[in-house]
PDB file of C-alpha atoms in Angstrom:
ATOM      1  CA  UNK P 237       0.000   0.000   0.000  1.00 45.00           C
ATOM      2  CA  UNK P 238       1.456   3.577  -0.939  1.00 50.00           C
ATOM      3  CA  UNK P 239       1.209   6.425   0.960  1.00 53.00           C
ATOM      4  CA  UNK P 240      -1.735   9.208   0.339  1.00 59.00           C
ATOM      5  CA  UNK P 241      -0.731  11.592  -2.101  1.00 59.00           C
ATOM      6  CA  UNK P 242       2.152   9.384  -4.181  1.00 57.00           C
ATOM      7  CA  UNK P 243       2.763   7.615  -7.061  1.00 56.00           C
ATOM      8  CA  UNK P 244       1.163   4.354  -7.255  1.00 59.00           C
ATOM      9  CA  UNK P 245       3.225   1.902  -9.749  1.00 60.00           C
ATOM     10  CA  UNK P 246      -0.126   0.433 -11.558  1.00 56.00           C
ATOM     11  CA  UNK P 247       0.170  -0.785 -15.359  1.00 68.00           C
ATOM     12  CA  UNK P 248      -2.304  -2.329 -17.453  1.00 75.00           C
ATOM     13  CA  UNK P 249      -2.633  -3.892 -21.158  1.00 76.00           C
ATOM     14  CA  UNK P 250      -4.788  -1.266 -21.851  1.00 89.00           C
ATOM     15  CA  UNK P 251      -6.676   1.657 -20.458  1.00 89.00           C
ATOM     16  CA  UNK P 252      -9.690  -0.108 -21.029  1.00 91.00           C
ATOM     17  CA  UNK P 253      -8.712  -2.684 -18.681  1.00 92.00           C
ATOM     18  CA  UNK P 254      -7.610  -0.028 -16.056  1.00 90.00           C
ATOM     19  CA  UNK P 255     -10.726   1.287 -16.300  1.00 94.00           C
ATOM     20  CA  UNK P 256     -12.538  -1.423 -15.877  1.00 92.00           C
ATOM     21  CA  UNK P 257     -10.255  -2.171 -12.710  1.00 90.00           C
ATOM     22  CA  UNK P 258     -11.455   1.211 -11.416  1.00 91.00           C
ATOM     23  CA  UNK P 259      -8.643   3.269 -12.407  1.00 89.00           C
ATOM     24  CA  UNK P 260      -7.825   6.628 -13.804  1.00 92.00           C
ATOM     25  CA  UNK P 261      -5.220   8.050 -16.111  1.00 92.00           C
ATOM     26  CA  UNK P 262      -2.034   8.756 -14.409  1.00 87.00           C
ATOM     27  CA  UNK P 263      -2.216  12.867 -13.946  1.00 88.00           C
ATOM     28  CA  UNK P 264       1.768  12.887 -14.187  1.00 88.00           C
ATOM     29  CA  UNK P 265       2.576  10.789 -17.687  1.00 86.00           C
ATOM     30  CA  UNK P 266      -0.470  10.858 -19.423  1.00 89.00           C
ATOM     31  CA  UNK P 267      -1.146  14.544 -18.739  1.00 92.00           C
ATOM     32  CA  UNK P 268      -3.512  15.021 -22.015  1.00 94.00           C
ATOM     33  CA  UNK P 269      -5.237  11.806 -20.829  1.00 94.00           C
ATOM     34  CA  UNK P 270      -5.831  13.114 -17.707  1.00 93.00           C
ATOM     35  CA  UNK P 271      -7.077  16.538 -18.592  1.00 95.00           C
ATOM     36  CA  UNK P 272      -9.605  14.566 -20.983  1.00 96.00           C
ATOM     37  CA  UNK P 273     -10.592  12.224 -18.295  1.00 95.00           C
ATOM     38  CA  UNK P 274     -11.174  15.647 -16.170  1.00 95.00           C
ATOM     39  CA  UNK P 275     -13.131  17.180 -18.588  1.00 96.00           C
ATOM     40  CA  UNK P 276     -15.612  14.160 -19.105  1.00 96.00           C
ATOM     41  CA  UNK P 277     -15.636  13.278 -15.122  1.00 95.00           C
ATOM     42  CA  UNK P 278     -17.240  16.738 -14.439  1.00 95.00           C
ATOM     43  CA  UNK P 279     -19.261  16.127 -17.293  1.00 96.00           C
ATOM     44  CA  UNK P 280     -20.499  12.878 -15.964  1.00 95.00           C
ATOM     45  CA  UNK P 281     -20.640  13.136 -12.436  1.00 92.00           C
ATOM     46  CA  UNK P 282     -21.022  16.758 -11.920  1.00 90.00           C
ATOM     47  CA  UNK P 283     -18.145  15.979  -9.090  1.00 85.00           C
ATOM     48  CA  UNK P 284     -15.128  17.895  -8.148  1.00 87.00           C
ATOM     49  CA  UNK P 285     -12.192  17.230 -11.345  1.00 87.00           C
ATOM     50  CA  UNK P 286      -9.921  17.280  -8.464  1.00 92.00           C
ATOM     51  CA  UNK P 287      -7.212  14.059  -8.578  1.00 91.00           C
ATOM     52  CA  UNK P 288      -7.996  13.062  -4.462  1.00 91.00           C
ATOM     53  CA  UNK P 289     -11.669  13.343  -4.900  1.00 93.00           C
ATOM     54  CA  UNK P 290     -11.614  11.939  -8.088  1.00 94.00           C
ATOM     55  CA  UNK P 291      -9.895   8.789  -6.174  1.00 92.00           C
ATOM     56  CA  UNK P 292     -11.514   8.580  -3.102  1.00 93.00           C
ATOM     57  CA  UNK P 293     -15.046   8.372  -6.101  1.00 94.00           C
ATOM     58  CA  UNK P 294     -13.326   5.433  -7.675  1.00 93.00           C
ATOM     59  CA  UNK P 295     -12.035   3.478  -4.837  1.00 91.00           C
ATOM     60  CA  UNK P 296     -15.452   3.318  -3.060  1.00 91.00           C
ATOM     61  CA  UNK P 297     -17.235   2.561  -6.707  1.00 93.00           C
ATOM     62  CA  UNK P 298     -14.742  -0.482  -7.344  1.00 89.00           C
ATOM     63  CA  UNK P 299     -15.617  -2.003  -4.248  1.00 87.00           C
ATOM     64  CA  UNK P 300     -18.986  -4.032  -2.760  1.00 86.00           C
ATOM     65  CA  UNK P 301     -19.938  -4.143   0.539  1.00 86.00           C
ATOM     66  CA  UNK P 302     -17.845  -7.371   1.237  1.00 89.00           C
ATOM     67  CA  UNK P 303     -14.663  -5.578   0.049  1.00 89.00           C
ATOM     68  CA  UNK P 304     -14.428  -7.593  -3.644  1.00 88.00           C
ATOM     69  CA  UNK P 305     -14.462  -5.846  -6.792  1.00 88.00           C
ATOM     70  CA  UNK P 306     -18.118  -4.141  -7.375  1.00 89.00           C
ATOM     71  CA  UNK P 307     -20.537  -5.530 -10.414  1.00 94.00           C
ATOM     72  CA  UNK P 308     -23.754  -5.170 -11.613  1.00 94.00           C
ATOM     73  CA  UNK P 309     -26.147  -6.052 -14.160  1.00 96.00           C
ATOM     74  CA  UNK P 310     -26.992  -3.920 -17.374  1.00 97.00           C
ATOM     75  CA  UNK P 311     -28.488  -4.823 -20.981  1.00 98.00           C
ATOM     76  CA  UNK P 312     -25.389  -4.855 -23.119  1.00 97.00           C
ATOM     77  CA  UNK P 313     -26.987  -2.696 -25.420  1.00 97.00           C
ATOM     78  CA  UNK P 314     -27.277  -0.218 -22.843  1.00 97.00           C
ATOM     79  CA  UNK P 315     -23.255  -0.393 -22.135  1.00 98.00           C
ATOM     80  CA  UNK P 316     -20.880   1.735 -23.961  1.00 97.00           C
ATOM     81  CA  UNK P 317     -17.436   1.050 -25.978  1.00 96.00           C
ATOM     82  CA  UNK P 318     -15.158   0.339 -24.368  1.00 96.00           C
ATOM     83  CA  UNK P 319     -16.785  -1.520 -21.696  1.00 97.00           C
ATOM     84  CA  UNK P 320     -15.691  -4.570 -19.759  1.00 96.00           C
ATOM     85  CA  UNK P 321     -17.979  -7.120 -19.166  1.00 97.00           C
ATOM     86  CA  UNK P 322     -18.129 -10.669 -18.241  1.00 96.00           C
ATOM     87  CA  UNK P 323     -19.416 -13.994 -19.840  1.00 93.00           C
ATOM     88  CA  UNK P 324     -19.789 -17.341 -19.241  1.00 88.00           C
ATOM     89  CA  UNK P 325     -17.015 -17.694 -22.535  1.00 83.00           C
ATOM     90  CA  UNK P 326     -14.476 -14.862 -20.987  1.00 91.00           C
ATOM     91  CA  UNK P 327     -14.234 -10.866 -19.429  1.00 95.00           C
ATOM     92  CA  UNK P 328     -13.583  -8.671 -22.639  1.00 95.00           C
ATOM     93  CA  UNK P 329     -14.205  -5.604 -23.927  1.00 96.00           C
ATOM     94  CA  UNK P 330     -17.299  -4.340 -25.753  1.00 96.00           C
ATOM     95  CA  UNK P 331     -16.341  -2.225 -28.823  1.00 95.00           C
ATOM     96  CA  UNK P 332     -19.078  -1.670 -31.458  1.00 95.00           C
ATOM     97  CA  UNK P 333     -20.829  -4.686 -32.521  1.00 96.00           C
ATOM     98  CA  UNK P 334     -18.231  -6.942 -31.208  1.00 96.00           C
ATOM     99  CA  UNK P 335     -17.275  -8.451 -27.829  1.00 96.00           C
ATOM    100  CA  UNK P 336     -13.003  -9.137 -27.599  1.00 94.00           C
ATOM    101  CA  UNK P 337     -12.548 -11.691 -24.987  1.00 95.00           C
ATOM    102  CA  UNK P 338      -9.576 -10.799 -23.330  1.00 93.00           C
ATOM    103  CA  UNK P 339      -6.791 -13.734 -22.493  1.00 90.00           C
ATOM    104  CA  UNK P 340      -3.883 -14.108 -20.789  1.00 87.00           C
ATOM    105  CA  UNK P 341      -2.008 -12.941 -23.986  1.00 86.00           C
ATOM    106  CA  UNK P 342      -4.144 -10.179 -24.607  1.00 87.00           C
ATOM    107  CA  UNK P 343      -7.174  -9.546 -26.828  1.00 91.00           C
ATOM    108  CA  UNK P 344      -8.981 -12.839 -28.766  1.00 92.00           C
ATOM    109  CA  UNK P 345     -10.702 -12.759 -32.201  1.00 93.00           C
ATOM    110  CA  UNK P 346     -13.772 -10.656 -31.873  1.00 93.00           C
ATOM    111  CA  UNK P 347     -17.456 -12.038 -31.264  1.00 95.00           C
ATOM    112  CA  UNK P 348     -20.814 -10.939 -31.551  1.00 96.00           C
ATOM    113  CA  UNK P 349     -21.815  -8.572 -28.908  1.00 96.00           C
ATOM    114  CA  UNK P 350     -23.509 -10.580 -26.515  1.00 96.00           C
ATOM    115  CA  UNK P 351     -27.571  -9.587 -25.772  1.00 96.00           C
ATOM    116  CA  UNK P 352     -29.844  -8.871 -22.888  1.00 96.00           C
ATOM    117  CA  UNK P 353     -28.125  -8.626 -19.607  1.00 97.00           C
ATOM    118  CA  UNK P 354     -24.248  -9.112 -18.803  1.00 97.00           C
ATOM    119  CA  UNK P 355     -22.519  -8.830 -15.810  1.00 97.00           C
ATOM    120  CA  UNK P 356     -20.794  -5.517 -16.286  1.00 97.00           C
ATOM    121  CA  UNK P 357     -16.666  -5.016 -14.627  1.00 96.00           C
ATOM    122  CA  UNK P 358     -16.427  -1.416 -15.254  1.00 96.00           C
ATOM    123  CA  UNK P 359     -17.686   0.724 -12.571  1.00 96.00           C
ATOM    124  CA  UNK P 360     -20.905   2.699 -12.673  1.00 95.00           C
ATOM    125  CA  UNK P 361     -18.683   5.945 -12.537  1.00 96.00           C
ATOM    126  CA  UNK P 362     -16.255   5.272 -15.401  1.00 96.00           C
ATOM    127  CA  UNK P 363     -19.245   4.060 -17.446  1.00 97.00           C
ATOM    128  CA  UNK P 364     -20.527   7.447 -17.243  1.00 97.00           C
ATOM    129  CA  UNK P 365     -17.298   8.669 -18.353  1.00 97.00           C
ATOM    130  CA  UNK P 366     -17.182   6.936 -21.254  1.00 97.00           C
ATOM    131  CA  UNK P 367     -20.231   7.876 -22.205  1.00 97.00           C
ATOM    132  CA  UNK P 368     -19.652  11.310 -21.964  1.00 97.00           C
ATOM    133  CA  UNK P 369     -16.942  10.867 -24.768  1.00 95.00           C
ATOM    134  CA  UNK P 370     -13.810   9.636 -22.839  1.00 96.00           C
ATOM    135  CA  UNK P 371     -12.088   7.869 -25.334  1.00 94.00           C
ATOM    136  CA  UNK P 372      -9.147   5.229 -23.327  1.00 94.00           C
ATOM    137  CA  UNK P 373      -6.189   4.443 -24.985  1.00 90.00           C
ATOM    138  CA  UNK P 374      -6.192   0.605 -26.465  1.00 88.00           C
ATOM    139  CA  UNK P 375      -3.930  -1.833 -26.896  1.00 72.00           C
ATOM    140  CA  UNK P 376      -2.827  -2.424 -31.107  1.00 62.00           C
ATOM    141  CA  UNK P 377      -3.654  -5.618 -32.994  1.00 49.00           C
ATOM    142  CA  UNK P 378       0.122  -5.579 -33.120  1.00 40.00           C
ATOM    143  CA  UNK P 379       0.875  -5.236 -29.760  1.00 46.00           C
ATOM    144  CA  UNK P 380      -0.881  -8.600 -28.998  1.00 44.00           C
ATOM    145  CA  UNK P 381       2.235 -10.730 -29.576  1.00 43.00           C
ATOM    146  CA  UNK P 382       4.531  -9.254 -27.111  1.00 44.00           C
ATOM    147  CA  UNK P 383       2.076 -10.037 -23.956  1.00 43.00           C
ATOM    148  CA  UNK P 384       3.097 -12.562 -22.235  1.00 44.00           C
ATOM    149  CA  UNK P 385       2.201 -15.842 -22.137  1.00 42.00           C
ATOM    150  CA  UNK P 386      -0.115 -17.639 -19.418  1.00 36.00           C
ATOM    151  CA  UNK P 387       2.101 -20.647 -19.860  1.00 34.00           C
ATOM    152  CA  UNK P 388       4.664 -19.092 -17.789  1.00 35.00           C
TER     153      UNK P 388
END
């Protein structure tokens, strides 16, 4: 556990996936990411843009009552891109028409988005950031082959 107020060393394949992990753009290397992020938190919440409120938001959104990571139920046409969700085949990301089931070495073929109701990763906050236009930087096609592998 870091200290309040410091740099916490947190990486993911994809801002997508930190997202869906509760997470925000770091304010200090992905400064343009993080003003955008601002801009469409205020937007969507109507909350302060400040970093430490803006955290103290996200932790208690990634989190149910029993301390595990927070889900909840939504029609997956209701979700927007960029979305992580989870099915019975895999967690992945929503993106269009397509679901990409993520592995251990990174994004699978797409499939059809699924229908009716999914159990959604992403918390109810970021949701409402992406839907007011946040656009997360992905992980390339091309970028696939140098995650590693779940073999070890």
């Amino acid at each position: 556990m870091t200290a309040p107020r410091h740099y916490t060393p947190l990486f993911f394949a994809d801002e997508a996936l930190a997202l869906a992990a509760g997470h925000r753009p770091c304010a200090f290397c992905r400064r343009e990411a993080w003003r955008d992020f601002q801009r469409a938190w205020v937007t969507a919440t109507g909350l302060s843009q400040r970093a430490p409120e803006i955290d103290k938001a996200l932790h208690r959104a990634r989190l149910d009552r029993d301390r595990r990571p927070a889900t909840h139920i939504a029609d997956c046409a209701s979700l927007p891109d960029h979305s992580f969700i989870r099915t019975t085949k895999a967690p992945g990301r929503l993106e269009g028409a397509a679901f990409l089931p993520l592995t251990a070495r990174g994004y699978a073929p797409a499939l059809p988005r699924p229908e009716g109701p999914v159990t959604v990763l992403t918390p109810l906050p970021l949701l409402q950031v992406l839907r007011a236009g946040y656009h997360p930087a992905l992980t390339r096609d091309q970028d696939r082959a140098s995650w590693p592998d779940s073999r070890g």
